[in-house]
Each structure stands twice: as structure tokens, then as C-alpha cells.
C-alpha positions as YAML, in Angstrom:
chain: A
units: angstrom
residues:
- id: 1
  name: GLN
  ca: [-86.40, 15.72, 32.79]
- id: 2
  name: VAL
  ca: [-85.18, 15.79, 29.23]
- id: 3
  name: GLN
  ca: [-82.33, 17.93, 28.00]
- id: 4
  name: LEU
  ca: [-82.26, 18.77, 24.31]
- id: 5
  name: VAL
  ca: [-79.32, 20.17, 22.36]
- id: 6
  name: GLU
  ca: [-79.68, 21.18, 18.71]
- id: 7
  name: SER
  ca: [-76.86, 21.40, 16.20]
- id: 8
  name: GLY
  ca: [-76.35, 21.61, 12.46]
- id: 9
  name: GLY
  ca: [-77.60, 25.09, 11.71]
- id: 10
  name: GLY
  ca: [-75.70, 27.52, 9.54]
- id: 11
  name: LEU
  ca: [-75.68, 29.63, 6.40]
- id: 12
  name: VAL
  ca: [-76.66, 28.04, 3.10]
- id: 13
  name: GLN
  ca: [-77.65, 29.27, -0.33]
- id: 14
  name: ALA
  ca: [-81.16, 28.85, -1.65]
- id: 15
  name: GLY
  ca: [-81.61, 25.35, -3.03]
- id: 16
  name: GLY
  ca: [-79.08, 23.91, -0.62]
- id: 17
  name: SER
  ca: [-79.48, 21.41, 2.21]
- id: 18
  name: LEU
  ca: [-78.84, 21.17, 5.92]
- id: 19
  name: ARG
  ca: [-79.39, 18.48, 8.49]
- id: 20
  name: LEU
  ca: [-80.31, 19.50, 12.01]
- id: 21
  name: SER
  ca: [-79.73, 17.18, 14.94]
- id: 22
  name: CYS
  ca: [-81.30, 17.17, 18.37]
- id: 23
  name: ALA
  ca: [-79.51, 15.12, 20.98]
- id: 24
  name: ALA
  ca: [-81.53, 14.18, 24.05]
- id: 25
  name: SER
  ca: [-80.47, 13.12, 27.50]
- id: 26
  name: GLY
  ca: [-82.26, 12.44, 30.74]
- id: 27
  name: ARG
  ca: [-85.63, 10.71, 30.67]
- id: 28
  name: THR
  ca: [-85.92, 7.73, 28.34]
- id: 29
  name: PHE
  ca: [-85.84, 9.31, 24.93]
- id: 30
  name: SER
  ca: [-87.79, 6.58, 23.20]
- id: 31
  name: ASP
  ca: [-90.85, 7.38, 25.35]
- id: 32
  name: SER
  ca: [-91.06, 10.93, 24.02]
- id: 33
  name: ALA
  ca: [-92.56, 12.26, 20.85]
- id: 34
  name: GLN
  ca: [-90.47, 14.96, 19.20]
- id: 35
  name: GLY
  ca: [-91.14, 18.04, 17.18]
- id: 36
  name: TRP
  ca: [-89.27, 20.77, 15.34]
- id: 37
  name: PHE
  ca: [-90.45, 24.36, 15.44]
- id: 38
  name: ARG
  ca: [-88.99, 27.55, 14.04]
- id: 39
  name: GLN
  ca: [-89.22, 31.24, 14.73]
- id: 40
  name: ALA
  ca: [-88.24, 34.01, 12.37]
- id: 41
  name: PRO
  ca: [-87.60, 37.58, 13.56]
- id: 42
  name: GLY
  ca: [-90.86, 39.37, 14.29]
- id: 43
  name: LYS
  ca: [-92.93, 36.23, 13.76]
- id: 44
  name: GLU
  ca: [-94.56, 33.70, 16.04]
- id: 45
  name: ARG
  ca: [-93.07, 30.28, 16.61]
- id: 46
  name: GLU
  ca: [-94.42, 27.86, 14.05]
- id: 47
  name: PHE
  ca: [-94.59, 24.11, 13.76]
- id: 48
  name: VAL
  ca: [-92.31, 22.45, 11.22]
- id: 49
  name: ALA
  ca: [-92.50, 18.68, 11.77]
- id: 50
  name: GLY
  ca: [-93.30, 16.07, 14.39]
- id: 51
  name: ILE
  ca: [-92.55, 12.39, 14.90]
- id: 52
  name: ARG
  ca: [-94.13, 9.72, 17.03]
- id: 53
  name: TRP
  ca: [-92.07, 8.08, 19.76]
- id: 54
  name: SER
  ca: [-91.72, 4.94, 17.63]
- id: 55
  name: GLY
  ca: [-90.72, 6.84, 14.53]
- id: 56
  name: ASP
  ca: [-93.42, 5.29, 12.36]
- id: 57
  name: ARG
  ca: [-95.66, 8.33, 12.17]
- id: 58
  name: THR
  ca: [-94.74, 11.85, 11.12]
- id: 59
  name: THR
  ca: [-96.49, 15.09, 10.36]
- id: 60
  name: TYR
  ca: [-95.35, 18.24, 8.56]
- id: 61
  name: ALA
  ca: [-96.32, 21.83, 8.02]
- id: 62
  name: ASP
  ca: [-97.61, 22.40, 4.49]
- id: 63
  name: SER
  ca: [-94.79, 24.84, 3.82]
- id: 64
  name: VAL
  ca: [-92.11, 22.15, 4.21]
- id: 65
  name: LYS
  ca: [-93.84, 19.02, 2.88]
- id: 66
  name: GLY
  ca: [-91.77, 17.31, 0.24]
- id: 67
  name: ARG
  ca: [-88.63, 19.26, 1.24]
- id: 68
  name: PHE
  ca: [-88.04, 18.38, 4.90]
- id: 69
  name: THR
  ca: [-87.85, 14.97, 6.54]
- id: 70
  name: ILE
  ca: [-87.95, 14.25, 10.26]
- id: 71
  name: TYR
  ca: [-86.59, 10.97, 11.57]
- id: 72
  name: ARG
  ca: [-85.15, 9.59, 14.76]
- id: 73
  name: ASP
  ca: [-82.58, 7.13, 15.97]
- id: 74
  name: ASN
  ca: [-83.62, 5.96, 19.44]
- id: 75
  name: ALA
  ca: [-80.37, 4.04, 19.87]
- id: 76
  name: LYS
  ca: [-78.53, 7.37, 19.62]
- id: 77
  name: ASN
  ca: [-81.19, 9.40, 21.47]
- id: 78
  name: THR
  ca: [-81.28, 11.77, 18.52]
- id: 79
  name: VAL
  ca: [-83.91, 13.21, 16.23]
- id: 80
  name: TYR
  ca: [-83.01, 14.74, 12.89]
- id: 81
  name: LEU
  ca: [-84.48, 17.22, 10.46]
- id: 82
  name: GLN
  ca: [-83.18, 16.85, 6.93]
- id: 83
  name: MET
  ca: [-83.89, 20.05, 5.03]
- id: 84
  name: ASN
  ca: [-83.57, 20.08, 1.25]
- id: 85
  name: ASN
  ca: [-84.27, 22.71, -1.38]
- id: 86
  name: LEU
  ca: [-84.05, 25.44, 1.23]
- id: 87
  name: ARG
  ca: [-85.64, 28.81, 0.57]
- id: 88
  name: PRO
  ca: [-84.94, 32.25, 2.05]
- id: 89
  name: GLU
  ca: [-88.28, 32.06, 3.86]
- id: 90
  name: ASP
  ca: [-86.94, 29.05, 5.81]
- id: 91
  name: THR
  ca: [-84.57, 31.39, 7.63]
- id: 92
  name: ALA
  ca: [-85.29, 31.15, 11.35]
- id: 93
  name: VAL
  ca: [-84.11, 29.81, 14.66]
- id: 94
  name: TYR
  ca: [-85.04, 26.14, 14.75]
- id: 95
  name: TYR
  ca: [-86.05, 24.52, 18.03]
- id: 96
  name: CYS
  ca: [-86.32, 20.90, 18.99]
- id: 97
  name: ALA
  ca: [-89.07, 19.93, 21.43]
- id: 98
  name: ALA
  ca: [-90.11, 16.80, 23.31]
- id: 99
  name: SER
  ca: [-93.54, 15.74, 24.46]
- id: 100
  name: THR
  ca: [-94.13, 13.21, 27.23]
- id: 101
  name: ARG
  ca: [-97.80, 12.97, 26.18]
- id: 102
  name: TYR
  ca: [-97.14, 11.10, 22.95]
- id: 103
  name: TYR
  ca: [-98.18, 14.24, 21.08]
- id: 104
  name: TYR
  ca: [-96.32, 15.19, 17.94]
- id: 105
  name: GLY
  ca: [-98.60, 17.81, 16.40]
- id: 106
  name: ARG
  ca: [-98.43, 21.54, 15.89]
- id: 107
  name: ASP
  ca: [-99.64, 22.79, 19.28]
- id: 108
  name: TYR
  ca: [-96.46, 23.96, 20.97]
- id: 109
  name: SER
  ca: [-98.15, 24.05, 24.40]
- id: 110
  name: GLN
  ca: [-98.25, 20.23, 24.33]
- id: 111
  name: TYR
  ca: [-94.47, 19.99, 24.37]
- id: 112
  name: ASP
  ca: [-92.75, 19.80, 27.71]
- id: 113
  name: TYR
  ca: [-89.07, 20.33, 26.91]
- id: 114
  name: TRP
  ca: [-87.26, 22.63, 24.50]
- id: 115
  name: GLY
  ca: [-83.76, 23.05, 23.22]
- id: 116
  name: GLN
  ca: [-81.93, 26.35, 22.99]
- id: 117
  name: GLY
  ca: [-82.35, 26.64, 19.23]
- id: 118
  name: THR
  ca: [-80.03, 26.71, 16.24]
- id: 119
  name: GLN
  ca: [-79.92, 29.42, 13.58]
- id: 120
  name: VAL
  ca: [-80.61, 28.57, 9.95]
- id: 121
  name: THR
  ca: [-80.01, 31.30, 7.40]
- id: 122
  name: VAL
  ca: [-80.81, 30.81, 3.72]
- id: 123
  name: SER
  ca: [-79.42, 33.39, 1.31]
- id: 124
  name: SER
  ca: [-81.01, 34.15, -2.05]
...
């Protein structure tokens, strides 16, 4: 079992920055790939970014490339999502997910554990 707790969401103006954190407990964190997803009202959950268990490989949705950075600190059992140059269309609930299958892509069905989500609101 892996328990995931997100934090760092909030209200920010367009062009601003936020850093989301996802603290993991339970199963050895360093064995799990991690991903960030988001869901806006009335929309389906969408992939944002993923990171390999070792931290040396990452992947991003086209909509966030060059603005968001995913990274992890296995010593702290935490994965981060640094979000810069935020836009109103980034407004959503952001979810952290963990995969025990070494998968860090955009297929949410490949993730085994999910956090409760944290709200990010970007005002124009």
C-alpha cells in the first residue's frame, strides 16, 4: 500500500508560480513511478507529468511542456510539480498518483494509488 498526500495548491494570478508536493508513505517509495494528473470541472482527468522511479526520466503533456517540471526526492519520499507561468486554463484539481509497474505515462489506469487532490486556481 502507498498513501499519497498532496499539498501546495492555492489561488495565483496568471503568470505566477506554484509548487505542488506529494508525500508518500507505506510501500517503498523509490520503487514506484509517479505521475501528476488534473481534472477541471466538467472535464475528464488528464495527464500532466510523469517521472520514473529513479528520477532520470520524465514525460509531460504538450500543454505544460516548458512551464512545469516534475522531480522527486526519494530520501524525503516526495515528488514535486513546479508550475511556472500559470494560465487560467491550468485551473483544476491536481492529483498525485503512484504506479508499482514502473509506468509513468499518461494512461491513468496504469496507476495503482491516488491522492485526494489539491485545488489550483489561476485567475486572469
